[in-house]
Amino acid sequence: MTQELRWTPFFALLEREIKRFGKVMIQTIITPLINSSLYLLIFGVSLGQSIKMSNGLSYLAFLIPGLVMMGCLNKAFQNSSSSIVSAKFGGDLEDYRVSPLSNQQIIWALAVGGVVRGVCVGLITFIVGQVFYYFLEGGILGVAHPLILLFFIIVGGLSFATLGISVAFWAKTFDQLSAVNAFILLPLLYLGGVFFSIENLHPFWKVLASFNPLLYLINGVRYGLLGSADVDARLAAIIAICALGVFHWIALRSLKKGSFARW
């Protein structure tokens, strides 16, 4: 098989993934638009005016990077997991076994599709945040380190997209998938420093929060946007790469050992 033919199935699956979430534009664009507006209005505007940050930044500026990464990670996870689950339910997942796709190609096609959706949601959140910041602060929130920002967005999105693949292969019902999202993913996101600085935590909770990998992903994006964060950017980058490696390995094991049977 030629190199071109070897990669044709990969790009076909990737195109299918992008078209799939493109058909549900309300969930892709309108929902994050409303959610980010509510978060910014309630926390950034209403409560944020009474919160003073120790580094001289406004609370709204502190909040925007966290919301950008939260939306990106959440949608990357949901996109890849919902793709597997819907394929299980419709019986399409069995076709992957007889297709010329390797396990690596399946993982990366689904993961990149999840990242594309996550980046779209993150970009929408950032634009909404800029609107709020302009009317409140009278200026535009600049990007301190664009390449660092892009690195954490892509690596973080790939990590949670591959995690979504693993969870979807593990789940036997829609309820199990929803339970993982509600009881594991969302608490980790909310406790990952989206709405607060870990510098304000009690030393015990500060140590406990340091074991949350999302803390490093979120603060990596915060450093890329603002130029400052609660954790060292180099440490955050190492944790992000390690998280991607671990989640990718789990996803690969899930494809090898998981069931492709129809629900």
XYZ file of C-alpha atoms in Angstrom:
263
model
C 0.000 0.000 0.000
C 1.375 3.426 -0.984
C 1.902 6.201 1.565
C -1.013 8.183 0.106
C -3.421 5.256 0.322
C -2.232 4.466 3.848
C -3.301 7.901 5.101
C -6.494 8.258 3.055
C -8.658 6.380 5.635
C -7.227 8.555 8.434
C -8.171 11.808 6.717
C -11.564 10.355 5.763
C -12.335 9.562 9.417
C -11.041 12.972 10.509
C -13.238 14.688 7.917
C -16.203 12.643 9.125
C -15.566 13.751 12.713
C -15.404 17.424 11.784
C -18.553 17.185 9.666
C -20.314 15.331 12.486
C -20.013 18.127 15.027
C -20.486 20.695 12.258
C -24.042 19.403 11.866
C -24.892 20.349 15.462
C -23.940 24.014 15.338
C -26.209 24.858 18.267
C -24.147 22.619 20.555
C -20.880 23.719 18.946
C -21.396 27.497 18.914
C -24.583 28.674 20.635
C -24.246 26.586 23.818
C -20.655 27.663 24.664
C -21.586 31.234 23.731
C -24.380 31.256 26.307
C -22.402 29.335 28.949
C -19.322 31.555 28.727
C -21.484 34.686 28.811
C -23.191 33.488 31.993
C -19.895 32.564 33.681
C -18.369 35.923 32.786
C -21.456 37.865 33.827
C -21.892 36.112 37.174
C -18.279 35.571 38.217
C -16.287 38.048 36.154
C -18.602 41.063 36.363
C -20.868 40.666 39.391
C -18.499 38.953 41.838
C -15.225 39.875 40.172
C -15.436 43.554 41.078
C -15.146 42.681 44.775
C -12.238 40.231 44.289
C -8.704 41.585 44.350
C -5.940 39.495 42.796
C -2.499 39.540 44.404
C -0.642 39.908 41.081
C -2.422 43.128 40.124
C -4.619 41.550 37.441
C -8.355 41.999 37.423
C -10.380 38.922 38.305
C -11.988 39.028 34.854
C -8.555 38.752 33.206
C -7.731 35.862 35.548
C -11.019 34.108 34.743
C -10.947 34.238 30.930
C -8.019 31.794 30.359
C -9.569 29.285 32.760
C -12.892 29.388 30.931
C -11.136 29.045 27.563
C -9.320 25.890 28.668
C -12.349 24.482 30.484
C -14.454 24.746 27.329
C -11.688 23.283 25.171
C -11.044 20.259 27.406
C -14.715 19.577 28.040
C -15.702 19.629 24.367
C -12.657 17.627 23.252
C -13.638 14.909 25.740
C -17.312 15.009 24.781
C -16.660 14.951 21.042
C -14.478 11.836 20.982
C -16.532 9.966 23.590
C -19.870 10.765 21.936
C -18.465 9.659 18.576
C -17.564 6.212 19.945
C -20.794 5.848 21.915
C -23.024 6.844 18.994
C -21.087 4.433 16.750
C -21.649 1.668 19.318
C -25.343 2.447 19.496
C -25.743 2.534 15.717
C -23.542 -0.500 15.084
C -21.025 1.521 13.054
C -18.144 0.830 15.426
C -17.851 -2.744 14.159
C -16.911 -1.336 10.744
C -13.684 0.046 12.225
C -12.370 -3.502 12.628
C -12.705 -4.338 8.939
C -11.528 -0.934 7.721
C -7.906 -0.278 6.668
C -7.518 1.974 9.727
C -4.913 1.051 12.323
C -5.597 1.584 16.023
C -3.227 4.559 16.023
C -5.052 6.146 13.092
C -8.424 5.699 14.784
C -7.149 7.288 17.995
C -5.479 10.249 16.322
C -8.344 10.930 13.909
C -10.862 10.999 16.765
C -8.473 12.990 18.964
C -7.717 15.632 16.331
C -11.442 15.935 15.617
C -12.005 16.542 19.319
C -9.238 19.161 19.401
C -10.763 21.014 16.440
C -14.078 21.225 18.263
C -12.346 22.191 21.506
C -10.402 24.964 19.767
C -13.628 26.293 18.225
C -15.275 26.435 21.648
C -12.170 27.961 23.243
C -12.007 30.624 20.533
C -15.676 31.502 21.024
C -15.126 31.774 24.777
C -12.077 33.987 24.237
C -13.997 36.331 21.908
C -16.870 36.632 24.391
C -14.335 37.268 27.155
C -12.731 40.029 25.091
C -16.110 41.734 24.703
C -16.696 41.680 28.472
C -13.119 42.808 29.141
C -13.420 45.716 26.705
C -16.584 47.089 28.282
C -15.308 46.586 31.841
C -11.621 47.477 31.500
C -11.717 49.673 28.404
C -9.131 47.646 26.505
C -8.270 44.348 24.840
C -6.697 41.431 26.678
C -3.451 40.671 24.853
C -1.775 37.299 24.361
C 1.576 37.245 26.159
C 2.992 34.017 24.672
C 1.036 32.781 21.588
C 3.139 29.650 20.994
C 2.891 28.550 24.626
C -0.858 29.146 24.521
C -1.169 27.052 21.345
C 0.960 24.278 22.866
C -1.234 23.861 25.946
C -4.469 24.118 23.958
C -3.400 21.378 21.520
C -1.727 19.044 24.037
C -4.539 19.490 26.567
C -7.197 18.933 23.919
C -5.471 15.797 22.622
C -5.119 14.472 26.179
C -8.803 14.768 26.965
C -9.914 13.598 23.542
C -7.923 10.378 24.010
C -9.324 10.081 27.534
C -12.809 10.365 26.042
C -12.033 7.457 23.699
C -10.983 5.274 26.643
C -14.048 6.123 28.709
C -16.383 5.517 25.758
C -14.934 2.039 25.175
C -15.243 1.281 28.896
C -18.822 2.541 29.228
C -21.587 -0.004 28.773
C -24.445 2.519 28.858
C -25.060 6.214 28.260
C -25.523 6.628 32.020
C -21.991 5.397 32.734
C -20.544 7.906 30.292
C -22.591 10.711 31.843
C -21.486 9.636 35.324
C -17.799 9.953 34.409
C -18.430 13.422 33.008
C -20.488 14.564 36.001
C -18.590 12.989 38.900
C -14.979 12.973 37.662
C -14.348 15.374 34.783
C -16.358 18.397 35.929
C -15.100 18.329 39.554
C -11.509 18.123 38.297
C -12.172 21.077 35.992
C -13.762 23.209 38.700
C -11.000 22.332 41.190
C -8.257 22.924 38.634
C -7.972 26.646 39.252
C -10.520 27.920 36.735
C -12.241 30.229 39.221
C -9.608 30.667 41.926
C -5.895 30.946 42.508
C -4.336 28.089 44.458
C -2.208 30.695 46.252
C -5.333 31.571 48.244
C -5.889 27.982 49.402
C -5.004 26.457 52.753
C -1.618 24.632 52.515
C -3.362 21.236 52.805
C -5.717 21.937 49.899
C -2.888 23.527 47.945
C -0.884 20.293 48.154
C -3.976 18.260 47.248
C -4.693 20.481 44.241
C -1.144 19.945 42.980
C -2.076 16.324 42.136
C -4.782 17.495 39.725
C -3.317 17.436 36.171
C -5.906 19.962 35.029
C -4.322 22.538 37.320
C -1.221 22.507 35.112
C -3.133 22.562 31.820
C -5.291 25.491 32.922
C -2.357 27.437 34.340
C -0.369 26.752 31.186
C -3.060 28.505 29.157
C -3.185 31.270 31.776
C 0.555 31.777 31.403
C 0.254 31.822 27.612
C -2.422 34.522 27.767
C -1.392 36.631 30.755
C 2.303 35.904 31.177
C 1.812 34.773 34.785
C 0.356 31.691 36.481
C 0.227 29.824 39.786
C 2.609 27.093 38.592
C 5.850 27.112 36.631
C 5.223 26.937 32.882
C 8.007 24.377 32.343
C 6.555 22.062 34.970
C 3.097 22.530 33.454
C 4.463 21.583 30.013
C 6.075 18.411 31.391
C 2.845 17.400 33.147
C 0.842 18.101 29.969
C 3.104 15.891 27.827
C 3.046 13.119 30.443
C -0.763 13.308 30.625
C -1.008 12.979 26.840
C 1.328 9.979 26.880
C -0.613 8.213 29.641
C -4.057 8.913 28.158
C -2.899 7.853 24.687
C -1.556 4.567 26.077
C -4.857 3.928 27.875
C -6.799 4.683 24.686
C -4.604 2.281 22.711
C -5.192 -0.445 25.293
C -8.925 0.273 25.180
C -9.022 -0.248 21.423
C -7.085 -3.507 21.686
C -9.088 -4.920 24.606
C -12.414 -3.095 24.317
C -15.627 -4.317 22.745
C -16.675 -3.088 19.309
C -20.050 -4.817 19.614
C -23.284 -2.923 19.143
C -25.193 -1.899 22.249
